[in-house]
mmCIF file of C-alpha atoms in Angstrom:
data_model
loop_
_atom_site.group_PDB
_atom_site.id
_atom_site.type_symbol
_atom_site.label_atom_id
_atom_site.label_comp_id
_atom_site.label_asym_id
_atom_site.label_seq_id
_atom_site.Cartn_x
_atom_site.Cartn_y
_atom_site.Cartn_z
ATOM 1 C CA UNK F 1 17.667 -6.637 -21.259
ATOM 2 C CA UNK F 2 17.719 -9.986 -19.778
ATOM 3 C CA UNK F 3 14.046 -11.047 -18.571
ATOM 4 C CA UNK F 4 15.814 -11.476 -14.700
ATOM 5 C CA UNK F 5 16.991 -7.848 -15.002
ATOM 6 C CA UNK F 6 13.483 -7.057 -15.933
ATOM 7 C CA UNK F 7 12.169 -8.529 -13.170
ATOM 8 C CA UNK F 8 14.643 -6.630 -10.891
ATOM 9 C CA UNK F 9 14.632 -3.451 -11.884
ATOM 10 C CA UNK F 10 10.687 -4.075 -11.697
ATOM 11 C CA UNK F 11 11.160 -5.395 -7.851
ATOM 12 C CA UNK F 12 13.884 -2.595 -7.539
ATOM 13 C CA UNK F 13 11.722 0.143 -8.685
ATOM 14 C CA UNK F 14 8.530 -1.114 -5.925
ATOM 15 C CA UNK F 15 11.235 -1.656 -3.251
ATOM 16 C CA UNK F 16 12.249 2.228 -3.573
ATOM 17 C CA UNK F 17 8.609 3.518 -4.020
ATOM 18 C CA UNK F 18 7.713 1.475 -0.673
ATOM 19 C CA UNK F 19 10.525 2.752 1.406
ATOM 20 C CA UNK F 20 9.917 6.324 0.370
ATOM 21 C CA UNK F 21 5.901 6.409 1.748
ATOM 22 C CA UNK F 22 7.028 4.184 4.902
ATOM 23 C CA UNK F 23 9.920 6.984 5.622
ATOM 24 C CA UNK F 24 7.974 9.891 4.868
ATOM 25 C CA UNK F 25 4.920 8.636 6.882
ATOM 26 C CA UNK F 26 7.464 8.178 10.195
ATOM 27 C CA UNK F 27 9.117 11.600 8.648
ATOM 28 C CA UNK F 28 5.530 13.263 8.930
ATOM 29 C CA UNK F 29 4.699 12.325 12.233
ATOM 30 C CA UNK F 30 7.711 13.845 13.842
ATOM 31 C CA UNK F 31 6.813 16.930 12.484
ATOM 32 C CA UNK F 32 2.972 17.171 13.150
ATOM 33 C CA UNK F 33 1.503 15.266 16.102
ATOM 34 C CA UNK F 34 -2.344 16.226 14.096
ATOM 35 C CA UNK F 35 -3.643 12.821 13.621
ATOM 36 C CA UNK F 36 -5.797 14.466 10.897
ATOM 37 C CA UNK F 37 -2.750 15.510 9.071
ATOM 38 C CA UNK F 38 -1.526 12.144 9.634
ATOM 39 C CA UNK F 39 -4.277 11.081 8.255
ATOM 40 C CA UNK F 40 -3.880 13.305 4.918
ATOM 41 C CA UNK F 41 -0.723 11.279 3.860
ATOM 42 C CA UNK F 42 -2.159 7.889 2.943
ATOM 43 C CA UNK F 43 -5.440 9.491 1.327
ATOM 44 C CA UNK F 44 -3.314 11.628 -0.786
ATOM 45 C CA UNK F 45 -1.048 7.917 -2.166
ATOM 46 C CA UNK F 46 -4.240 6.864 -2.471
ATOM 47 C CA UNK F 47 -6.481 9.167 -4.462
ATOM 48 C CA UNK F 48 -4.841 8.882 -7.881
ATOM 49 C CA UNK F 49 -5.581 5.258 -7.850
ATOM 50 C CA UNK F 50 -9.455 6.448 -8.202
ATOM 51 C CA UNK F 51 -8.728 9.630 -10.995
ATOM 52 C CA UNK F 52 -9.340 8.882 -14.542
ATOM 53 C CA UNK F 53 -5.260 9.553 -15.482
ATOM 54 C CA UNK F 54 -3.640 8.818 -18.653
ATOM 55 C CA UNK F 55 -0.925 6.246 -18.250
ATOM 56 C CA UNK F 56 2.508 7.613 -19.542
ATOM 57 C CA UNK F 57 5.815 5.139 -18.258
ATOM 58 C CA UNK F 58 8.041 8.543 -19.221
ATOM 59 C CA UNK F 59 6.055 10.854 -17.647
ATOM 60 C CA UNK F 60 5.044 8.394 -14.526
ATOM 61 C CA UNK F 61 9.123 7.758 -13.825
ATOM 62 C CA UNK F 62 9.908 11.552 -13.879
ATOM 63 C CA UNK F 63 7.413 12.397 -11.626
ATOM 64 C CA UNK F 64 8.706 9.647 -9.427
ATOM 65 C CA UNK F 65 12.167 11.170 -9.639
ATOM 66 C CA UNK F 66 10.965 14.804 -8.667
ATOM 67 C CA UNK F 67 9.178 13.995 -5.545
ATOM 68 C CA UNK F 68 11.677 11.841 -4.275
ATOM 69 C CA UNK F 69 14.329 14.977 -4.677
ATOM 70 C CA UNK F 70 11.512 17.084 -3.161
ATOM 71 C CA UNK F 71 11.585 14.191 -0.373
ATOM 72 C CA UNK F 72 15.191 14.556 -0.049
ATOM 73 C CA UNK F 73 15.114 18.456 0.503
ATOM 74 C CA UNK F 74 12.281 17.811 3.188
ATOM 75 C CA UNK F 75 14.882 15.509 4.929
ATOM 76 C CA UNK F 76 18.140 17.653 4.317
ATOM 77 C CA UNK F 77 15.731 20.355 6.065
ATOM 78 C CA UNK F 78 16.009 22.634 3.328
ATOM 79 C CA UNK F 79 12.132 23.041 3.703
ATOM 80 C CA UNK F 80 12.075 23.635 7.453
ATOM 81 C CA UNK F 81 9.849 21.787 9.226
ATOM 82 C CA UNK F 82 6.469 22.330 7.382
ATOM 83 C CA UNK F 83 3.886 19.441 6.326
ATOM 84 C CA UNK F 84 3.031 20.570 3.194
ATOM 85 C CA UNK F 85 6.631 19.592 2.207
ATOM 86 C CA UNK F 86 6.342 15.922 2.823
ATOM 87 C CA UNK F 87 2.381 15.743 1.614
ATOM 88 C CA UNK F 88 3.566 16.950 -1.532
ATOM 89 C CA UNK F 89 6.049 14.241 -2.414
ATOM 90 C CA UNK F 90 4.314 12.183 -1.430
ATOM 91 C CA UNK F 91 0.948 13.115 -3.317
ATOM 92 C CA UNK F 92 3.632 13.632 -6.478
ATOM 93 C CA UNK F 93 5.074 9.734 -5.714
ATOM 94 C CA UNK F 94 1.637 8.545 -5.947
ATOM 95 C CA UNK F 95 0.884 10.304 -9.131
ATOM 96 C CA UNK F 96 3.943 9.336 -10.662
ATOM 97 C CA UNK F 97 3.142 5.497 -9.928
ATOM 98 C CA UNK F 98 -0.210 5.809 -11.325
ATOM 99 C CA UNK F 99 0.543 7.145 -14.827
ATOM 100 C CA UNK F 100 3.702 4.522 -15.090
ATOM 101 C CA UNK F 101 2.830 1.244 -13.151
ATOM 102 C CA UNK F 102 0.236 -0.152 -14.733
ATOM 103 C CA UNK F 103 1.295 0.192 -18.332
ATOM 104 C CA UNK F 104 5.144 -0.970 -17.304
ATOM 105 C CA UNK F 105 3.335 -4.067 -16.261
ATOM 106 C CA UNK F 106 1.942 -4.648 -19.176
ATOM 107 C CA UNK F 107 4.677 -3.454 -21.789
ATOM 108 C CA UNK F 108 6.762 -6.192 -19.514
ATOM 109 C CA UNK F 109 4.403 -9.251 -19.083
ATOM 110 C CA UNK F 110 2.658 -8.774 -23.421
ATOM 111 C CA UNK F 111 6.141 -7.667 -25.141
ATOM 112 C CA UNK F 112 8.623 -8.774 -22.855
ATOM 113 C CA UNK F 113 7.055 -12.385 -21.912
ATOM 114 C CA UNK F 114 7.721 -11.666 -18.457
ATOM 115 C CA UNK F 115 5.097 -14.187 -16.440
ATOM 116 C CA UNK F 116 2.651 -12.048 -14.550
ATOM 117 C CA UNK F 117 3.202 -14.542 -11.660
ATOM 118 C CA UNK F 118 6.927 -13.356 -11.606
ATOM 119 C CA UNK F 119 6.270 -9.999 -12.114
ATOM 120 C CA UNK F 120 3.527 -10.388 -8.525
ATOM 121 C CA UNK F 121 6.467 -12.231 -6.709
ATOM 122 C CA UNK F 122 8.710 -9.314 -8.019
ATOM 123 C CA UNK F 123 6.278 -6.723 -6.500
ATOM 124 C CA UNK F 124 5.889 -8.602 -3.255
ATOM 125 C CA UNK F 125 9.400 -9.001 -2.692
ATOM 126 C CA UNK F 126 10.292 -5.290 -3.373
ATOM 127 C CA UNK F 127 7.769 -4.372 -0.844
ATOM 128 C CA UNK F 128 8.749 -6.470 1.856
ATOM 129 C CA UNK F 129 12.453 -5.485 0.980
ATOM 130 C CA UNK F 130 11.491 -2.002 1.210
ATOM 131 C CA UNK F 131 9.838 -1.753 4.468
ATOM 132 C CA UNK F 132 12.712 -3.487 6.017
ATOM 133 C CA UNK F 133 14.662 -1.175 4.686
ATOM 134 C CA UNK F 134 12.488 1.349 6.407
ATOM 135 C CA UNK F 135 13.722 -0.470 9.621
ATOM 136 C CA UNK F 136 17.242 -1.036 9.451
ATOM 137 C CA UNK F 137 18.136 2.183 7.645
ATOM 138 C CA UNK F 138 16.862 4.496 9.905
ATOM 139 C CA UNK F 139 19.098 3.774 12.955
ATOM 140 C CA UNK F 140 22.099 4.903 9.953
ATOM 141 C CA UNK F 141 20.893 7.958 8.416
ATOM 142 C CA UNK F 142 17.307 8.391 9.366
ATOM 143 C CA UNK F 143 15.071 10.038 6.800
ATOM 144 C CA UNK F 144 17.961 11.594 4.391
ATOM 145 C CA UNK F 145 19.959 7.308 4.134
ATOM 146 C CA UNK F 146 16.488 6.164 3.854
ATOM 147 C CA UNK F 147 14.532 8.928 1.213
ATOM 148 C CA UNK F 148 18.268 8.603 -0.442
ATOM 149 C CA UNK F 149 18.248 4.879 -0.853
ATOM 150 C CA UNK F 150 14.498 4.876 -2.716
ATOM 151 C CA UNK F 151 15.927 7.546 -4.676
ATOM 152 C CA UNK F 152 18.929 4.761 -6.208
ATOM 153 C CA UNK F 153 16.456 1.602 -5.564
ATOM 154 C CA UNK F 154 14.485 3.553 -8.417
ATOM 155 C CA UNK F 155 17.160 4.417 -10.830
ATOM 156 C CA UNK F 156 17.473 0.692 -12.263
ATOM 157 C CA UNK F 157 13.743 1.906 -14.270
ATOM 158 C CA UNK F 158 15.685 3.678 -16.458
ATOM 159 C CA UNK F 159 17.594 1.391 -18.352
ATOM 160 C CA UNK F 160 14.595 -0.195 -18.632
ATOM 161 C CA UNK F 161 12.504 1.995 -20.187
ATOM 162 C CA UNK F 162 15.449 3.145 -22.330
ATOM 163 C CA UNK F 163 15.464 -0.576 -23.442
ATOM 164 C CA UNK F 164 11.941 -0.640 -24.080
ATOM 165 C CA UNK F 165 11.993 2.485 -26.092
ATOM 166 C CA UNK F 166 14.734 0.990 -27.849
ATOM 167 C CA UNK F 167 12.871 -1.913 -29.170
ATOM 168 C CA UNK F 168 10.287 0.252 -30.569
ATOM 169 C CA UNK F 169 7.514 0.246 -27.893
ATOM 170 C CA UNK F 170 4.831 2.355 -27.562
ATOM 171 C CA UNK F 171 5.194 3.882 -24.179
ATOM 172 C CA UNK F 172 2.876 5.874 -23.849
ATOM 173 C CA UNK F 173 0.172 3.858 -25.504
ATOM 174 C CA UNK F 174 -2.834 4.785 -23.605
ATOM 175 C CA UNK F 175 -1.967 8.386 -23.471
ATOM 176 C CA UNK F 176 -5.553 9.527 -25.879
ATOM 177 C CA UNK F 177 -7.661 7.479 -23.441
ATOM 178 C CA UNK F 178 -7.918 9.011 -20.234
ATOM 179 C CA UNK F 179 -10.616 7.565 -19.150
ATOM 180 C CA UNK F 180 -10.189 4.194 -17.151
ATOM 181 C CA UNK F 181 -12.202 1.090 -18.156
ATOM 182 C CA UNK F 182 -15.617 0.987 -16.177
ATOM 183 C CA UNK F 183 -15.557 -0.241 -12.878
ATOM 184 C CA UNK F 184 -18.430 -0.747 -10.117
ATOM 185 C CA UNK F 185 -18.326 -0.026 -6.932
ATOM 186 C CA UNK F 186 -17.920 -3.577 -4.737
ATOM 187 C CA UNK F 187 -19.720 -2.803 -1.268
ATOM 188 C CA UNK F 188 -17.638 -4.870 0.668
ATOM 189 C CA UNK F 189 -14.129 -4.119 -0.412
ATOM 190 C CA UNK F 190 -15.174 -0.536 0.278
ATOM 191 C CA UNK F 191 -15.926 -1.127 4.101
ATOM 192 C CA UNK F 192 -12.698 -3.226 4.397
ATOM 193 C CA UNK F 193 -10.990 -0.386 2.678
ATOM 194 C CA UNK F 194 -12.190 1.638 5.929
ATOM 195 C CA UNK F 195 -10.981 -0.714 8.334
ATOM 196 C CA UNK F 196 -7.311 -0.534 7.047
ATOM 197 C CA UNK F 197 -7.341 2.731 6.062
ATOM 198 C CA UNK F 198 -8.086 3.956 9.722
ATOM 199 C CA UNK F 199 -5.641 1.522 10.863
ATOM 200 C CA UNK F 200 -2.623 2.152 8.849
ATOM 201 C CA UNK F 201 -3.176 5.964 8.695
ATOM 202 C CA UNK F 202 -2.735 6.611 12.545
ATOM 203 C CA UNK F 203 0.253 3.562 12.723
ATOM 204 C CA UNK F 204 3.643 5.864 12.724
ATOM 205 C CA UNK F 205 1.440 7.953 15.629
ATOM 206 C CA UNK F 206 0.216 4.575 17.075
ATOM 207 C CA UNK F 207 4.249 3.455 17.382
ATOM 208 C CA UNK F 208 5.853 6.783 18.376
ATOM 209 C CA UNK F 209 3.324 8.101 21.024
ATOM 210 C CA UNK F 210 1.354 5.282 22.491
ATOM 211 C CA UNK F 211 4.242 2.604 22.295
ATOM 212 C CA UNK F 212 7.662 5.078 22.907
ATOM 213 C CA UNK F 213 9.310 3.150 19.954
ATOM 214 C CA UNK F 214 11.090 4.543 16.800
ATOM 215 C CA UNK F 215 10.566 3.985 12.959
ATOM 216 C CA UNK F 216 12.919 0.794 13.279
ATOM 217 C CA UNK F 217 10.098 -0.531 15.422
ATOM 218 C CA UNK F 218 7.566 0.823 12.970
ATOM 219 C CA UNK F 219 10.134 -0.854 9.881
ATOM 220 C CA UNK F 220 9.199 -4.159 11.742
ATOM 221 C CA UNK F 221 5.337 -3.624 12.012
ATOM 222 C CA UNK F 222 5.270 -2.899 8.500
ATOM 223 C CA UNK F 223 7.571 -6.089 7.579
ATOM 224 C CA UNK F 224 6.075 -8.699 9.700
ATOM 225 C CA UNK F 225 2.631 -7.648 7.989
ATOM 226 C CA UNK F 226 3.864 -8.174 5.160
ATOM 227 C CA UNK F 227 5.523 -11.061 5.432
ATOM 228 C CA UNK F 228 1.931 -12.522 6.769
ATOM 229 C CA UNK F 229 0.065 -11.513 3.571
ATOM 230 C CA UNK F 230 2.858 -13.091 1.647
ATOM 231 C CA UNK F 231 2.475 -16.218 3.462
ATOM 232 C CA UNK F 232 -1.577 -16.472 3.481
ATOM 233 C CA UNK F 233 -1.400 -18.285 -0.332
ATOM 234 C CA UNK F 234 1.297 -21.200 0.998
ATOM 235 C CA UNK F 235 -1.159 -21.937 4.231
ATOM 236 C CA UNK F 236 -4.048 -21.865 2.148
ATOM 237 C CA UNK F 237 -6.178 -20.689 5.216
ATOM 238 C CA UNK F 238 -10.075 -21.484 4.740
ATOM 239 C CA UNK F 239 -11.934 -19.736 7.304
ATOM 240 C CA UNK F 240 -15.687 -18.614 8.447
ATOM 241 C CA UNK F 241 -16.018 -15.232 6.701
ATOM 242 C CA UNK F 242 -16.648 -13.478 10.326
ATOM 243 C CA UNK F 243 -13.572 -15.245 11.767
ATOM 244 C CA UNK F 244 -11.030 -13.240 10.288
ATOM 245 C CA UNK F 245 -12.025 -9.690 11.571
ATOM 246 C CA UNK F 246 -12.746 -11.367 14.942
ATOM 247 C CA UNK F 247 -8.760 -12.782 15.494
ATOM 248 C CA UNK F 248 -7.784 -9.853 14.176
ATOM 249 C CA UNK F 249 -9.367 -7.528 16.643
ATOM 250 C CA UNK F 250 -8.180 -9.938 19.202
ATOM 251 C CA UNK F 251 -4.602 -9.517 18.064
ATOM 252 C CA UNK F 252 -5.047 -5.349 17.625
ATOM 253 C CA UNK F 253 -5.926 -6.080 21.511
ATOM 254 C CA UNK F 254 -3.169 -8.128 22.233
ATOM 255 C CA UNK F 255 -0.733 -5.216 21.082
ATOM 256 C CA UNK F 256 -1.445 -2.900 24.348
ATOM 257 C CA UNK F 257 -0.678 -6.250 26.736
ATOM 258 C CA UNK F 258 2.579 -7.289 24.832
ATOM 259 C CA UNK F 259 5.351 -5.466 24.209
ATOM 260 C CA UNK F 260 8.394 -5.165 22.109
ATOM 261 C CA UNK F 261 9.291 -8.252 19.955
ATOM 262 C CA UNK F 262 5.388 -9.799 20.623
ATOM 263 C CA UNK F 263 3.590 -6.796 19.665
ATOM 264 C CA UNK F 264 5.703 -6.620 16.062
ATOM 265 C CA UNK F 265 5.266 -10.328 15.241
ATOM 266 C CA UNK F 266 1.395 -10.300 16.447
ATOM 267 C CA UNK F 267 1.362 -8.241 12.675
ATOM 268 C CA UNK F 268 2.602 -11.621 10.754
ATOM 269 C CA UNK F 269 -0.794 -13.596 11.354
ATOM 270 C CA UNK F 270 -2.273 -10.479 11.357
ATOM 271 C CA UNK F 271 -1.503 -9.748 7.675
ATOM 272 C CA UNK F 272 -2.659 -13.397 7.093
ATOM 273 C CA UNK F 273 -5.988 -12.789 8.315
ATOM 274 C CA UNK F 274 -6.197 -9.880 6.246
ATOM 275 C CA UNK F 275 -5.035 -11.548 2.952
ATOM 276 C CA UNK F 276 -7.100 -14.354 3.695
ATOM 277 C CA UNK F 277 -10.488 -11.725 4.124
ATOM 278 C CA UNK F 278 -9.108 -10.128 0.750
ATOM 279 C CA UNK F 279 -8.878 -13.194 -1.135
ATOM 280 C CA UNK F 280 -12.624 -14.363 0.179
ATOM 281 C CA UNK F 281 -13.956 -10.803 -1.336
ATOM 282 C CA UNK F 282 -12.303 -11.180 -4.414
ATOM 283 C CA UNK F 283 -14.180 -14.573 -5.252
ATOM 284 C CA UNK F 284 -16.840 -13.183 -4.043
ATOM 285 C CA UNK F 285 -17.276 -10.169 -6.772
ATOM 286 C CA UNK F 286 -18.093 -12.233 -9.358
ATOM 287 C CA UNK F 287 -17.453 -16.240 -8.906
ATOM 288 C CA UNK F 288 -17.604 -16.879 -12.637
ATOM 289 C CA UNK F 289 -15.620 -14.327 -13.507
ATOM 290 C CA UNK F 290 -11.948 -13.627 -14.371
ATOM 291 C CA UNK F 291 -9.873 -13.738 -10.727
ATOM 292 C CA UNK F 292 -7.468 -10.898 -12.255
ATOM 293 C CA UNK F 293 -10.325 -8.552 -13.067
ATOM 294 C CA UNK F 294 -11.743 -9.074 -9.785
ATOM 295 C CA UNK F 295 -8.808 -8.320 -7.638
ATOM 296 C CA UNK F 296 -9.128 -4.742 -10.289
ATOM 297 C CA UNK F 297 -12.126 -4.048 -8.808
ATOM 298 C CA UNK F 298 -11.383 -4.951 -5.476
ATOM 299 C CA UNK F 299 -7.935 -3.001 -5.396
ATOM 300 C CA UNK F 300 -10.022 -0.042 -6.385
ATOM 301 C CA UNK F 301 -13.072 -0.368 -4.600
ATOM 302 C CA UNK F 302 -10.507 -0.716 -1.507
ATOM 303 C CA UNK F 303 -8.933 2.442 -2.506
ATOM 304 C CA UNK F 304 -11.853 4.484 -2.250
ATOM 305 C CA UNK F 305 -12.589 3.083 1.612
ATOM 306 C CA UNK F 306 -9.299 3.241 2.383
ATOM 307 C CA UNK F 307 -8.973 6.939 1.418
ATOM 308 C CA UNK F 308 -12.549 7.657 3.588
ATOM 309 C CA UNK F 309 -11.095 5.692 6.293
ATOM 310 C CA UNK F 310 -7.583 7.434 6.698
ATOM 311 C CA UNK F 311 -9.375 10.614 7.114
ATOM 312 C CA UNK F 312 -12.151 9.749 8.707
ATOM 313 C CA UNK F 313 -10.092 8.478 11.515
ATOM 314 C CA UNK F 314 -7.637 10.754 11.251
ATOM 315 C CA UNK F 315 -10.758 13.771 12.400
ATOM 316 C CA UNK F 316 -12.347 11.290 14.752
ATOM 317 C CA UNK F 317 -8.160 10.824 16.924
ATOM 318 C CA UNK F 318 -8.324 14.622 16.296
ATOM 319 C CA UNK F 319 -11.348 15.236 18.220
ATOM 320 C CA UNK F 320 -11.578 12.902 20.906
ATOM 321 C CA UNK F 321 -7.382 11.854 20.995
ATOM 322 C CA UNK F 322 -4.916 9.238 19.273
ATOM 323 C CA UNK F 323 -6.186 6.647 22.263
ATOM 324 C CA UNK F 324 -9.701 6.743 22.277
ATOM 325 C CA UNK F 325 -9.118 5.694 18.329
ATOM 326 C CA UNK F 326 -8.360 2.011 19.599
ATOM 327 C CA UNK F 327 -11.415 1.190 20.913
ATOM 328 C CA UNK F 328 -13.428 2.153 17.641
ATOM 329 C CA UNK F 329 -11.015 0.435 15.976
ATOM 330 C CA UNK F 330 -11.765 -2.298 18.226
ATOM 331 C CA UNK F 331 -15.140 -2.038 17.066
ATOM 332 C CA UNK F 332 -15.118 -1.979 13.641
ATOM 333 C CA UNK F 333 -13.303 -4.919 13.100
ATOM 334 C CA UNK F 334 -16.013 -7.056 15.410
ATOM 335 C CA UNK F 335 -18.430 -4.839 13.545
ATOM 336 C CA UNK F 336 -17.269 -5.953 9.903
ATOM 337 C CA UNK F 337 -17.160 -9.715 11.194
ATOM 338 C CA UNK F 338 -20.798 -9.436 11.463
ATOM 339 C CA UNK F 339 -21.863 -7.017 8.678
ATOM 340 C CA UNK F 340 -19.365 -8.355 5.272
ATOM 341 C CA UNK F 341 -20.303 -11.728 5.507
ATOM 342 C CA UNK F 342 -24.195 -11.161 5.392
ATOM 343 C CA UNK F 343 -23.622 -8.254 2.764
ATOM 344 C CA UNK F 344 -21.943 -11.383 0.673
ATOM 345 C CA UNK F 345 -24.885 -13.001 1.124
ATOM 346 C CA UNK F 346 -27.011 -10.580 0.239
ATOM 347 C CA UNK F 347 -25.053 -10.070 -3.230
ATOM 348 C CA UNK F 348 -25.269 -13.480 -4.352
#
């Protein structure tokens, strides 16, 4: 295959895996107003990011393909109207990305020659494609058009890995080691793991019950972050480490005062504040060291506070309701303005 089709069915394959979480996490909230249960989803695409999993691209791709059918029975209501439909897939998405993603990466930037930069620009724009999908699909087909669409946005993988398995690759290379490389904990990325993983957990509740809108609205949230994060590297932002959490909780503020279009493009600066925090803890973990394998560490340190967070906060809107969550919210963004920047300090 041509290195461009590479690089799409790559972007292709991120687009679908994207719009299937953002349509099952709207999907999920409809059913169950539990913010605890809400909470479950995330932690559950998280968790396999912090198991010690052998990485399989076959294996990874058909697991992919199963829970998005298992998605698409939730949606076609074949399941009724249970949870444990929905947390399934989605808990058998996130397994199926962690056995395959990694080593298709690889297999495609060391045999294919694919630049890693294209392959990150690939990534980024499948994301952003598929949480605007997530928007303007739903007003179409809702869940079954959009869980449908991730299904065929992921289809282009397999004349991919056919072609790779063609040329003689080793796809399943790492398959005997099971263990990942060793990895430390980074305190920091851990405690900003918690901040967005409280945040994003409760969002689909956040849009549907506290601002009456519908998962196009929550499509848009989800876009004009992204679009922000994409954007931080062009601007270049250098800021005081304690600035960023402090505009940020200014802007989470802002949301309850402004409404419709405002309160969805508040999230584009606010995604740039938070790639802008993300990129000052990755120097941070080791300054001499390799950039790549500190943003490995960082991903994964982030998983593990991000995972705490989701449920944390999911119990926490349980007990005391979805809108006493914003306040401590509130909090632990002016809260992590003060503490990361002296635990930095600390570590250097």
């Amino acid at each position: 295959m041509h290195r461009r089709l590479l690089t799409l069915a790559w972007s292709s394959s991120q687009a679908g895996a994207t719009l299937a979480i953002g349509a099952t996490a709207w999907l999920l909230s409809g059913l169950t107003p539990s913010p605890l249960v809400n909470g479950v989803l995330p932690a559950l695409a998280t968790l396999p990011l912090l198991l010690p999993l052998p990485q399989r691209i076959r294996l990874g791709y058909l697991v992919q393909l199963l829970s998005l059918l298992l998605l698409l029975a939730v949606a076609a209501g074949l399941l009724g109207r249970s949870v444990l439909g929905p947390l399934l897939g989605i808990a058998l998405l996130a397994l199926g990305l962690r056995l395959a993603q990694e080593p298709l990466q690889r297999q495609l930037h060391g045999l294919r020659a694919v630049p890693i930069g294209e392959l990150r620009a690939g990534a980024e724009a499948g994301r952003l494609t598929g949480n605007l999908l997530t928007a303007l699909l739903f007003p179409i087909g809702k869940a079954l058009l959009q869980l449908g669409s991730a299904l065929l946005l992921l289809l282009p993988l397999a004349p991919l890995i056919g072609a790779l398995q063609a040329g003689g690759y080793h796809l399943d290379e790492d398959a005997q080691a099971a263990e990942p490389a060793p990895w430390r904990l980074e305190p920091g990325a851990v405690l900003q793991g918690l901040l967005f993983g409280g945040l994003f957990a409760l969002l689909p509740l956040w849009v549907r019950q506290e601002a009456a809108g519908n998962c196009f609205d929550f499509g848009l949230v989800l876009t004009a972050y992204g679009l922000g994060r994409t954007g931080a590297e062009a601007w270049g932002l250098r800021l005081p480490p304690w600035l960023p959490y402090l505009l940020m909780a200014a802007m989470l503020l802002a949301t309850q005062f402004v409404g419709g279009w405002g309160a969805v493009l508040l999230f584009v600066p606010f995604g740039l504040l938070a790639a802008v925090a993300d990129a000052r803890l990755a120097v941070g973990v080791d300054p001499a060291g390799d950039l790549q394998e500190n943003w490995n560490r960082l991903e994964r340190s982030s998983a593990l506070g991000g995972l705490v967070g989701s449920l944390g906060m999911g119990l926490i809107a349980q007990v005391i309701g979805l809108a006493g969550s914003l306040p401590l919210q509130l909090l632990a963004f002016l809260g992590a303005g003060a503490f990361l920047p002296l635990l930095q300090r600390r570590r250097r």
